[in-house]
Coordinates of C-alpha atoms in Angstrom, one line a residue:
E1 CA -0.7 -26.8 72.8
R2 CA -2.6 -25.8 70.0
A3 CA -5.1 -23.7 71.6
F4 CA -2.5 -22.1 74.1
P5 CA 0.8 -21.4 72.6
N6 CA 1.4 -18.6 75.0
C7 CA 0.9 -20.9 77.8
P8 CA 4.5 -20.9 80.1
E9 CA 4.6 -24.7 79.8
M10 CA 4.5 -24.4 76.2
K11 CA 7.2 -21.8 76.1
K12 CA 9.1 -23.7 78.3
N13 CA 9.0 -26.8 76.0
K14 CA 9.7 -24.2 73.0
V15 CA 6.6 -25.2 71.4
S16 CA 5.7 -23.1 68.1
I17 CA 2.6 -22.8 66.6
A18 CA 2.1 -21.5 63.2
G19 CA -0.9 -18.7 62.4
L20 CA -0.9 -17.8 66.3
S21 CA 2.3 -16.1 66.9
D22 CA 5.4 -15.9 64.9
P23 CA 8.8 -16.7 66.9
P24 CA 10.3 -13.0 67.4
V25 CA 14.1 -12.8 66.7
D26 CA 16.4 -13.4 70.0
G27 CA 17.5 -9.8 70.1
Q28 CA 14.2 -8.4 70.0
I29 CA 13.4 -11.0 73.1
N30 CA 16.4 -9.7 75.0
E31 CA 15.8 -5.9 74.4
T32 CA 11.9 -6.5 75.3
V33 CA 12.6 -8.4 78.4
S34 CA 15.4 -6.2 79.7
A35 CA 13.4 -3.1 79.1
A36 CA 10.5 -4.8 80.9
R37 CA 12.7 -6.0 83.8
H38 CA 13.5 -2.3 84.6
S39 CA 9.9 -1.7 85.5
H40 CA 8.0 -4.9 86.7
V41 CA 9.9 -8.2 86.1
G42 CA 12.1 -9.6 88.6
E43 CA 15.2 -11.7 87.7
N44 CA 13.9 -14.6 89.4
D45 CA 10.7 -14.6 88.1
E46 CA 9.7 -17.8 85.8
N47 CA 8.0 -15.5 83.5
Q48 CA 10.6 -13.0 82.2
E49 CA 7.8 -11.3 79.8
R50 CA 5.3 -10.2 82.3
G51 CA 6.6 -10.7 85.4
N52 CA 5.3 -13.1 88.5
W53 CA 4.0 -12.1 91.7
S54 CA 7.3 -11.7 94.4
S55 CA 5.3 -14.4 96.8
K56 CA 2.4 -16.5 97.5
S57 CA 1.1 -14.2 100.0
E58 CA 1.2 -11.6 98.2
Y59 CA -1.3 -13.3 95.1
L60 CA -3.5 -14.5 98.0
L61 CA -4.0 -11.2 99.7
S62 CA -4.5 -9.2 96.4
M63 CA -7.2 -11.9 95.4
I64 CA -8.9 -11.7 98.9
G65 CA -9.0 -8.0 98.9
Y66 CA -10.2 -8.1 95.4
A67 CA -13.3 -10.4 96.1
V68 CA -13.8 -8.9 99.7
G69 CA -15.4 -5.4 99.0
L70 CA -18.0 -3.3 100.4
G71 CA -20.9 -5.4 99.3
N72 CA -19.5 -7.8 101.7
V73 CA -19.9 -5.2 104.6
W74 CA -23.1 -3.3 103.4
R75 CA -25.0 -5.8 101.1
F76 CA -24.9 -9.5 102.9
P77 CA -25.9 -8.6 106.4
Y78 CA -29.2 -7.0 105.0
L79 CA -29.8 -9.4 102.6
A80 CA -29.4 -12.2 105.6
Y81 CA -31.7 -10.3 108.0
R82 CA -34.5 -9.7 104.9
S83 CA -33.9 -13.2 104.0
G84 CA -34.9 -15.4 107.2
G85 CA -31.8 -14.6 109.3
G86 CA -29.6 -17.8 110.0
A87 CA -32.0 -19.6 107.2
F88 CA -30.7 -17.6 104.6
L89 CA -27.0 -19.3 104.8
I90 CA -28.5 -22.5 103.7
P91 CA -29.3 -21.0 100.0
Y92 CA -26.2 -19.0 100.2
I93 CA -23.7 -22.0 100.9
I94 CA -25.6 -24.2 98.2
M95 CA -25.1 -21.6 96.0
L96 CA -21.6 -20.6 96.7
A97 CA -21.0 -24.7 96.0
F98 CA -22.7 -24.8 93.0
A99 CA -21.9 -21.8 91.2
G100 CA -19.3 -19.8 93.2
I101 CA -16.3 -21.7 93.8
P102 CA -16.6 -23.7 90.4
L103 CA -16.5 -20.3 88.6
F104 CA -14.2 -19.0 90.5
F105 CA -11.7 -22.0 90.0
L106 CA -12.3 -21.5 86.2
E107 CA -11.4 -18.1 85.7
C108 CA -8.2 -18.6 88.0
S109 CA -7.3 -21.9 86.4
L110 CA -7.5 -20.4 82.9
G111 CA -5.6 -17.0 84.0
Q112 CA -2.8 -19.2 85.5
F113 CA -2.5 -21.6 82.8
T114 CA -2.4 -19.3 79.6
S115 CA -0.6 -16.2 81.6
L116 CA -2.8 -13.5 79.6
G117 CA -5.0 -11.0 80.5
P118 CA -9.1 -11.7 79.9
T119 CA -8.8 -10.5 76.0
L120 CA -6.2 -13.0 74.8
V121 CA -7.3 -16.1 76.7
W122 CA -9.7 -16.2 74.2
K123 CA -7.2 -17.7 71.4
A124 CA -8.7 -21.1 72.3
V125 CA -12.2 -20.0 71.2
P126 CA -11.4 -17.1 69.1
I127 CA -15.1 -16.7 67.6
L128 CA -15.8 -15.3 71.6
K129 CA -12.7 -13.0 71.7
G130 CA -15.5 -10.1 72.3
V131 CA -16.3 -11.8 75.6
G132 CA -12.8 -10.4 76.8
Y133 CA -13.3 -6.8 75.5
T134 CA -16.6 -6.9 77.3
M135 CA -14.9 -7.7 80.6
I136 CA -12.6 -4.6 80.1
C137 CA -15.7 -2.4 79.3
E138 CA -17.5 -3.7 82.4
V139 CA -14.0 -3.2 84.7
M140 CA -14.1 0.6 83.3
F141 CA -17.5 1.1 84.2
L142 CA -16.7 -0.5 88.0
C143 CA -13.5 1.9 88.1
I144 CA -15.3 5.3 87.5
Y145 CA -18.3 4.6 90.1
Y146 CA -16.5 2.8 92.6
N147 CA -13.8 5.0 93.2
C148 CA -16.5 7.6 93.6
I149 CA -17.5 6.1 96.4
I150 CA -13.8 5.8 97.9
G151 CA -13.9 9.6 97.2
Y152 CA -16.8 9.9 99.5
S153 CA -15.6 7.7 102.1
L154 CA -12.2 10.0 102.3
Y155 CA -14.5 13.2 102.7
Y156 CA -16.2 11.8 105.7
L157 CA -12.7 10.4 106.9
F158 CA -11.6 13.9 106.7
A159 CA -14.8 15.3 108.2
A160 CA -14.4 12.7 111.2
F161 CA -11.3 14.2 112.5
Q162 CA -13.4 16.6 114.5
Y163 CA -15.2 17.1 117.6
P164 CA -18.0 17.0 117.9
L165 CA -18.7 15.5 114.3
P166 CA -19.9 17.6 111.8
W167 CA -22.8 15.9 111.5
E168 CA -23.8 16.2 115.4
D169 CA -24.5 19.7 115.5
C170 CA -27.4 21.9 113.4
F171 CA -25.0 22.9 110.4
S172 CA -25.0 26.3 111.2
W173 CA -21.6 27.0 110.0
W174 CA -22.7 25.6 106.8
G175 CA -25.8 28.0 106.5
Y176 CA -28.5 25.4 107.2
S177 CA -30.7 25.5 110.4
C178 CA -31.7 22.1 111.9
M179 CA -34.9 20.6 111.8
Y180 CA -36.5 18.5 114.7
I181 CA -39.1 15.6 114.3
E182 CA -41.0 15.0 117.4
Q183 CA -39.9 11.8 118.1
N184 CA -36.5 12.5 119.9
H185 CA -35.1 9.0 118.3
Y186 CA -36.0 10.3 114.7
T187 CA -33.8 13.6 115.3
Q188 CA -30.2 12.2 115.0
Y189 CA -31.0 10.2 112.0
F190 CA -32.2 13.2 110.4
L191 CA -28.9 15.2 111.3
F192 CA -26.6 12.5 109.1
S193 CA -29.2 12.2 106.1
F194 CA -29.4 16.0 106.1
F195 CA -25.1 16.2 106.3
S196 CA -24.9 13.4 103.4
S197 CA -27.7 14.7 101.1
K198 CA -27.2 18.6 101.6
V199 CA -23.6 19.0 102.9
T200 CA -21.5 16.4 101.6
L201 CA -23.4 15.2 98.1
R202 CA -25.4 18.8 97.7
R203 CA -27.7 16.2 96.2
S204 CA -30.2 17.7 93.4
N205 CA -33.3 16.7 93.2
S206 CA -33.3 14.2 90.5
I207 CA -30.5 12.8 87.7
A208 CA -31.8 15.6 85.3
E209 CA -30.8 18.1 87.6
T210 CA -26.9 17.9 87.0
G211 CA -25.7 21.0 88.8
V212 CA -22.2 22.1 89.4
V213 CA -19.1 19.9 90.3
V214 CA -18.7 19.6 94.1
W215 CA -15.3 20.9 94.4
Y216 CA -14.5 19.0 97.6
L217 CA -15.6 15.7 96.4
T218 CA -14.0 16.1 93.3
L219 CA -10.3 16.6 95.3
C220 CA -11.5 13.6 96.8
L221 CA -11.6 11.3 94.4
L222 CA -8.5 12.9 92.5
L223 CA -6.9 11.8 95.7
A224 CA -8.3 8.5 95.6
W225 CA -6.7 8.3 91.9
I226 CA -3.4 9.5 93.2
I227 CA -3.2 6.7 95.7
V228 CA -4.5 4.3 93.0
A229 CA -1.7 5.3 90.5
L230 CA 0.9 5.3 92.9
S231 CA 0.1 1.7 94.2
M232 CA 0.1 0.7 90.8
Y233 CA 3.1 2.2 89.8
K234 CA 5.0 -1.0 89.1
G235 CA 1.9 -3.2 88.6
I236 CA 2.0 -6.2 91.1
K237 CA 5.2 -5.5 92.5
S238 CA 4.2 -2.5 94.0
S239 CA 0.6 -3.3 94.7
G240 CA 1.2 -6.5 96.1
K241 CA 3.1 -4.5 99.1
V242 CA 0.3 -2.3 99.2
V243 CA -2.3 -5.1 99.9
Y244 CA -0.3 -6.5 103.0
F245 CA -2.2 -3.3 104.9
T246 CA -5.4 -2.9 102.9
A247 CA -6.1 -6.4 102.9
I248 CA -5.5 -7.1 106.6
F249 CA -6.6 -3.6 107.7
P250 CA -10.4 -4.2 107.6
Y251 CA -10.5 -7.5 109.4
V252 CA -8.6 -5.4 112.2
V253 CA -11.4 -3.1 112.5
L254 CA -13.9 -5.6 112.2
T255 CA -12.7 -7.2 114.9
I256 CA -12.5 -4.1 116.9
F257 CA -15.9 -2.8 116.2
L258 CA -17.4 -6.5 116.9
I259 CA -15.5 -6.8 120.5
R260 CA -16.6 -3.0 121.2
G261 CA -20.4 -4.1 119.9
V262 CA -20.9 -7.0 121.8
T263 CA -20.2 -5.0 124.7
L264 CA -23.1 -2.8 124.6
E265 CA -26.5 -2.6 125.7
G266 CA -28.8 -3.8 122.9
A267 CA -26.2 -5.6 121.2
A268 CA -27.8 -9.0 121.8
K269 CA -31.0 -7.8 120.3
G270 CA -29.3 -7.0 117.3
I271 CA -27.4 -10.3 116.3
E272 CA -30.9 -11.8 117.2
F273 CA -32.6 -9.7 114.1
Y274 CA -29.3 -11.2 112.1
I275 CA -29.2 -14.4 112.4
G276 CA -30.6 -15.4 115.4
S277 CA -34.1 -16.5 116.9
Q278 CA -35.6 -14.0 114.2
S279 CA -34.7 -16.9 111.5
D280 CA -37.6 -17.9 109.5
F281 CA -37.3 -21.2 107.8
S282 CA -40.4 -20.9 106.0
K283 CA -38.8 -18.2 103.5
L284 CA -36.9 -20.6 102.1
S285 CA -39.6 -21.7 99.6
N286 CA -39.6 -18.1 98.3
I287 CA -37.8 -18.4 94.8
E288 CA -36.6 -14.6 95.3
I289 CA -34.4 -15.8 98.4
W290 CA -32.8 -18.3 96.3
K291 CA -32.2 -15.6 93.6
D292 CA -30.6 -13.4 96.0
A293 CA -28.5 -15.9 97.5
A294 CA -27.3 -16.6 93.8
T295 CA -26.5 -13.0 92.8
Q296 CA -24.7 -12.4 96.2
I297 CA -22.4 -14.9 95.9
F298 CA -21.7 -14.3 92.0
F299 CA -21.0 -10.7 92.6
S300 CA -19.6 -11.1 96.1
L301 CA -16.8 -13.4 94.3
S302 CA -15.8 -10.7 91.9
V303 CA -16.3 -13.5 89.0
A304 CA -16.6 -12.2 85.4
W305 CA -14.9 -9.2 85.6
G306 CA -11.5 -10.1 84.2
G307 CA -9.8 -9.5 87.6
L308 CA -9.8 -12.5 88.7
M309 CA -8.2 -13.9 85.5
T310 CA -5.2 -11.1 85.4
L311 CA -4.3 -11.7 88.8
S312 CA -3.7 -15.1 88.7
S313 CA -2.1 -14.8 85.4
Y314 CA 0.8 -13.5 87.2
N315 CA 1.2 -16.6 88.9
K316 CA 3.9 -19.4 88.5
F317 CA 2.9 -22.3 86.5
N318 CA 2.7 -25.0 88.9
N319 CA 1.0 -23.1 91.8
N320 CA -1.9 -24.7 93.3
C321 CA -4.8 -22.6 92.1
Y322 CA -7.2 -25.5 93.2
M323 CA -6.4 -24.7 96.7
D324 CA -6.0 -20.8 96.0
A325 CA -9.8 -20.7 94.9
I326 CA -11.1 -22.7 97.7
I327 CA -9.0 -20.7 100.4
V328 CA -10.2 -17.4 98.6
C329 CA -13.9 -18.3 98.4
T330 CA -14.1 -19.5 101.9
V331 CA -12.3 -16.4 103.5
N332 CA -14.7 -14.0 101.1
C333 CA -17.8 -15.7 102.7
A334 CA -16.6 -16.1 106.1
T335 CA -15.8 -12.3 106.0
S336 CA -19.6 -11.8 105.0
V337 CA -20.7 -13.6 107.7
F338 CA -18.6 -11.9 110.3
A339 CA -19.2 -8.7 109.1
G340 CA -23.1 -9.0 109.7
F341 CA -22.3 -10.0 113.5
T342 CA -20.3 -6.5 113.6
I343 CA -22.8 -4.5 111.9
F344 CA -25.7 -5.5 113.9
S345 CA -24.1 -5.7 117.2
I346 CA -23.8 -2.0 116.9
L347 CA -27.1 -1.4 115.0
G348 CA -28.7 -3.5 117.8
H349 CA -27.2 -0.8 120.7
M350 CA -28.7 2.2 118.3
A351 CA -32.1 0.6 118.2
Y352 CA -31.8 0.2 122.3
R353 CA -30.9 3.8 122.8
Q354 CA -34.0 5.0 120.6
D355 CA -36.4 2.6 121.8
V356 CA -37.5 1.4 118.3
P357 CA -37.3 -2.0 116.3
V358 CA -34.0 -2.9 115.0
S359 CA -36.0 -3.2 111.5
E360 CA -36.3 1.0 111.6
V361 CA -32.6 1.2 111.6
V362 CA -31.2 -1.3 109.2
Q363 CA -30.9 -0.2 105.4
S364 CA -29.6 -1.6 102.7
G365 CA -26.3 -0.7 100.4
F366 CA -25.1 2.8 100.2
G367 CA -27.8 3.8 103.0
L368 CA -26.3 1.4 105.4
A369 CA -22.6 2.2 104.7
F370 CA -23.1 5.9 104.5
I371 CA -26.2 6.8 106.8
A372 CA -27.4 4.1 109.2
Y373 CA -24.2 2.9 110.7
P374 CA -22.4 6.5 111.0
E375 CA -25.8 7.2 112.8
A376 CA -25.0 4.5 115.4
L377 CA -21.6 5.5 116.0
L378 CA -23.0 8.4 117.4
Q379 CA -24.5 6.2 120.0
L380 CA -20.8 5.5 121.0
P381 CA -18.4 7.4 123.5
Q382 CA -15.4 9.3 121.7
A383 CA -17.6 8.8 118.5
P384 CA -14.8 10.7 116.3
F385 CA -12.5 7.8 116.8
W386 CA -15.0 5.1 115.7
A387 CA -15.8 7.3 112.4
I388 CA -12.4 7.6 111.8
L389 CA -11.8 3.7 112.1
F390 CA -15.0 2.9 109.8
F391 CA -14.6 5.3 107.1
F392 CA -10.6 4.3 107.0
M393 CA -11.9 0.9 106.7
L394 CA -14.0 1.4 103.9
V395 CA -11.3 3.1 102.0
T396 CA -9.2 0.2 101.9
L397 CA -12.0 -2.4 101.1
G398 CA -12.6 -0.6 98.4
L399 CA -8.7 0.2 97.1
D400 CA -8.1 -3.7 96.6
S401 CA -10.7 -3.8 94.5
I402 CA -9.9 -0.9 92.1
F403 CA -6.2 -2.2 92.1
A404 CA -7.3 -5.5 90.6
S405 CA -9.3 -3.6 88.3
V406 CA -6.9 -1.2 87.0
E407 CA -4.3 -3.9 86.7
T408 CA -7.2 -5.9 84.6
I409 CA -7.0 -2.9 82.1
T410 CA -3.4 -2.2 82.0
T411 CA -2.5 -5.8 81.8
S412 CA -4.9 -6.1 78.8
L413 CA -3.3 -3.3 76.9
Q414 CA 0.0 -4.9 77.7
D415 CA -0.7 -8.1 76.3
E416 CA -2.3 -6.7 72.8
F417 CA 0.6 -4.0 72.7
P418 CA 3.5 -5.9 74.4
V419 CA 5.7 -2.6 73.7
L420 CA 4.0 -0.9 76.8
R421 CA 5.3 -3.4 79.1
S422 CA 8.3 -1.2 78.8
K423 CA 6.4 1.6 79.7
R424 CA 4.3 0.0 82.4
H425 CA 4.6 2.9 85.0
Y426 CA 3.3 5.8 82.6
L427 CA 0.4 3.0 81.6
S428 CA -0.8 3.0 85.3
I429 CA -0.8 7.0 85.4
V430 CA -2.3 7.8 82.2
S431 CA -5.1 5.0 83.1
C432 CA -6.1 6.4 86.2
A433 CA -6.1 10.3 84.7
C434 CA -8.5 9.0 82.2
L435 CA -10.4 6.9 84.9
F436 CA -10.6 10.2 87.2
L437 CA -11.6 12.5 84.1
L438 CA -14.5 10.1 83.5
G439 CA -15.7 10.0 86.6
I440 CA -16.3 13.7 87.0
L441 CA -19.9 13.3 86.0
C442 CA -20.1 11.4 89.6
V443 CA -19.1 14.1 91.9
T444 CA -21.6 16.7 90.4
Q445 CA -24.9 17.7 92.5
A446 CA -26.3 14.7 90.3
G447 CA -23.6 12.3 90.8
I448 CA -25.0 9.7 93.6
Y449 CA -27.6 9.2 91.0
W450 CA -25.5 8.2 88.4
V451 CA -23.3 5.9 90.7
N452 CA -26.8 4.2 91.4
L453 CA -27.6 4.0 87.7
I454 CA -24.2 2.2 86.8
D455 CA -24.2 -0.1 89.9
H456 CA -27.8 -1.4 88.9
F457 CA -27.0 -1.8 85.5
V458 CA -23.6 -2.5 84.3
A459 CA -22.8 -4.5 87.5
G460 CA -25.7 -6.9 86.9
W461 CA -26.9 -8.0 83.4
S462 CA -23.7 -8.2 81.7
I463 CA -21.9 -10.1 84.3
L464 CA -24.4 -12.5 84.1
I465 CA -24.3 -12.8 80.3
I466 CA -20.2 -12.7 80.4
A467 CA -20.5 -15.9 83.0
I468 CA -22.7 -17.9 80.5
M469 CA -20.5 -17.3 78.0
E470 CA -17.3 -18.4 79.9
L471 CA -19.1 -21.7 80.4
I472 CA -19.9 -22.3 77.0
G473 CA -16.7 -21.2 75.4
M474 CA -14.2 -23.2 77.9
I475 CA -16.4 -26.2 78.8
W476 CA -18.8 -27.0 75.7
I477 CA -16.9 -25.4 72.8
Y478 CA -13.3 -26.1 73.9
G479 CA -13.8 -29.0 75.9
G480 CA -14.3 -29.5 79.5
N481 CA -12.1 -32.6 79.5
R482 CA -9.5 -30.7 77.8
F483 CA -9.8 -27.9 80.0
I484 CA -9.3 -30.6 83.1
K485 CA -6.1 -31.6 81.5
D486 CA -4.8 -28.5 81.1
I487 CA -5.4 -27.8 84.9
E488 CA -3.7 -31.0 85.6
M489 CA -0.7 -30.2 83.6
M490 CA -0.3 -27.6 86.4
I491 CA -1.4 -28.9 89.6
G492 CA -0.9 -32.7 89.0
E493 CA -3.0 -35.5 87.8
K494 CA -6.1 -36.4 90.2
K495 CA -8.2 -39.2 90.5
W496 CA -11.4 -39.4 88.2
Y497 CA -13.5 -39.3 90.9
F498 CA -12.0 -35.9 91.9
W499 CA -13.4 -34.1 89.0
I500 CA -16.8 -35.5 89.2
W501 CA -18.3 -32.4 91.3
W502 CA -16.4 -29.8 89.0
K503 CA -17.8 -31.5 85.8
A504 CA -21.0 -31.4 86.7
C505 CA -21.2 -27.8 88.0
W506 CA -19.4 -26.8 84.6
F507 CA -21.2 -28.8 82.7
F508 CA -25.0 -28.7 83.7
I509 CA -25.3 -27.0 87.1
S510 CA -23.8 -23.6 87.3
P511 CA -25.0 -22.7 83.4
C512 CA -28.6 -23.9 84.3
L513 CA -28.3 -21.5 87.7
L514 CA -26.7 -18.5 86.0
I515 CA -29.4 -18.6 83.1
L516 CA -32.2 -19.0 85.9
V517 CA -31.3 -16.2 87.6
F518 CA -30.7 -14.2 84.4
I519 CA -34.2 -15.0 82.9
W520 CA -35.6 -14.2 86.7
S521 CA -34.0 -10.9 87.0
L522 CA -35.5 -10.1 83.7
V523 CA -39.1 -11.0 84.5
A524 CA -38.4 -8.8 87.9
F525 CA -36.9 -6.2 86.6
V526 CA -37.8 -3.0 88.6
P527 CA -36.9 0.3 87.2
P528 CA -33.9 1.9 89.8
K529 CA -34.5 4.3 92.4
Y530 CA -32.2 6.4 94.6
G531 CA -34.3 6.5 98.0
N532 CA -37.7 8.1 97.2
V533 CA -36.6 9.5 93.7
E534 CA -37.8 7.6 90.4
Y535 CA -35.4 7.8 87.5
P536 CA -36.9 9.4 84.3
I537 CA -37.7 7.1 81.5
W538 CA -34.6 8.2 79.4
A539 CA -32.0 7.7 82.4
V540 CA -33.7 4.0 82.4
A541 CA -33.1 3.9 79.0
L542 CA -29.4 5.1 79.0
G543 CA -28.6 2.3 81.5
W544 CA -29.6 -0.3 79.1
C545 CA -27.7 1.4 76.5
M546 CA -24.6 1.0 79.1
V547 CA -25.3 -3.1 79.0
I548 CA -25.5 -3.0 75.4
F549 CA -22.1 -0.9 75.1
C550 CA -20.6 -3.9 77.3
I551 CA -22.1 -6.8 75.4
I552 CA -22.1 -5.4 71.8
W553 CA -18.4 -6.3 71.1
I554 CA -19.2 -10.2 71.6
P555 CA -21.4 -10.2 68.6
I556 CA -19.0 -7.9 66.9
F557 CA -15.5 -9.8 67.4
A558 CA -17.5 -13.1 66.4
I559 CA -18.9 -11.5 63.1
V560 CA -15.5 -10.0 62.3
K561 CA -13.6 -13.1 63.0
I562 CA -16.4 -15.3 60.6
V563 CA -15.9 -12.5 57.9
Q564 CA -11.9 -12.5 58.2
A565 CA -11.7 -16.3 57.8
E566 CA -11.1 -18.1 54.5
G567 CA -13.2 -21.0 53.3
S568 CA -16.9 -21.6 53.3
T569 CA -19.3 -20.1 55.7
L570 CA -19.8 -23.3 57.7
W571 CA -16.0 -23.9 57.7
K572 CA -15.4 -20.2 58.9
V573 CA -17.7 -20.6 61.8
R574 CA -16.1 -24.2 62.5
K575 CA -12.9 -22.8 62.5
E576 CA -13.3 -19.9 64.5
L577 CA -14.9 -21.8 67.5
Y578 CA -12.3 -24.2 67.9
S579 CA -9.0 -22.6 66.5
L580 CA -6.3 -25.0 66.0
V581 CA -7.8 -27.6 68.0
M582 CA -8.6 -30.7 65.6
F583 CA -12.3 -31.2 65.1
S584 CA -12.0 -34.7 65.1
E585 CA -10.9 -34.7 68.6
F586 CA -13.8 -32.7 69.7
T587 CA -17.1 -34.5 70.8
L588 CA -19.7 -32.7 72.8
I589 CA -21.4 -36.5 73.5
K590 CA -18.0 -37.7 74.6
D591 CA -17.2 -35.1 76.9
V592 CA -20.9 -35.3 78.2
M593 CA -20.7 -39.1 78.7
E594 CA -17.4 -38.7 80.7
V595 CA -19.2 -36.2 83.1
I596 CA -22.1 -39.1 83.8
F597 CA -20.3 -42.2 83.9
P598 CA -16.5 -43.3 85.5
P599 CA -13.8 -44.3 83.1
W600 CA -14.2 -48.2 84.1
L601 CA -17.7 -48.2 82.9
L602 CA -16.9 -46.1 79.5
V603 CA -14.5 -49.0 78.8
A604 CA -16.5 -51.2 79.1
I605 CA -19.1 -49.8 77.1
K606 CA -16.7 -49.7 74.5

């Protein structure tokens, strides 16, 4: 009650905590609720200030859509192939159990219990409020470059409504002539690479050569933001309806591709390379494989971006967030494995047609989605139809993630400035417009270099730091056992042994894994490259500046909170660490002992 006065259960019991929130006048409440209800609050919503999901299915689909993104399709299959095939599933599942699900459950529980976005949940540990603002900076960078990828997908989608596909011929209509390599199997691959580099992106030679704004990519980016703005017009009330299509459609397409793929000659060859007899269990002794599994689990679940807290904050207070976390994490990881079968069945056919090993047609990341796989689709009859399905799937995969990311920004603004709740639709439009303008740099001739640079730096280091700070703040400072009691207030009391696994992970295993991954990433740091193009020193320095810009808010807010507090320096630090939690109630030794020993043994010790 002292740490989370804004939790719905506290409000229902009319708990008022001096110093954290001043009780508003009844007329002000009615005015605020009445104004907000017009835009995003239903009459039957439990939380009449912020609103709730219209149904449980909308929440689950939004969470699945947010967690399942482009990385499930273009990164996991390549990692599995490169890291020992089926053997990679062992470290992948272990990392899911020890790091992925515990962090996912923590964020969902925290968002649901407080009914607040990432900036205000830190009332429990005021000194760490900067962590919330770091999340907002992270998610802004994500929106900028991620929606540019959706813009690229929209361009390819529109280009696919032609027969033959524009990357099948020699582009004489564009003013370029074909170049053929002696071996025939390299010709088609060169064509799409040529189309992607020279026609779609009009790519310059390096990030230093900005060039001009590519007008048709700018229009596609604008269209992507218009779709997002319209879908987010009424917040979760409107986006919750859109996800019925955007979250389900990718599974329909993946299933269609898998059915078509396994019927093609050479499909078995591709699947064998993915997860079959090519599995190499000796690679499990390589620490790099475990690091890849940890980072893939961590990033594919979208933890530490603030989106999970935001989406969960619109749940009803007694929603079973535990089962939700298990369901979403399981679906996310199953999707990655399923997508791998789909991708490699088609690539196997491509390798068969060109009489080359599968390893010669496999690429990672952007290259898999926008070069290798479209090339493989050229080998199929009615190639335009398959290309349309594929790029439309990429669009829908990306949109779900953008919905949650924009919602994170707008929700945080509304939590900080409640007057904005009645202007939710304007806030969504203005946010999308600003993010569109910030993304213009990514649709210049050097745009793809900027997309790759942001993805390499911002989507890596800062996320690990945020996750570590989350565990330190909520488990080690606020108190893991206290947090468990908060969760039980929502989902009901559990037996002591139910929490053994969660305590072990939250207190010890997950922090250690995150710190090890962070240190290993620093030690093994390699400057980014796009293809064979290396980044200049100033670009690498700029990438580190992006990371610093995101995480600098953590020490800034900590210093401000300490300076503003009253009393001696030591008292200031303690006060801002523990908020209004009674200091005598918090003992780290007691919490750690309760992790190790069952209750009956603790009683005996006493």
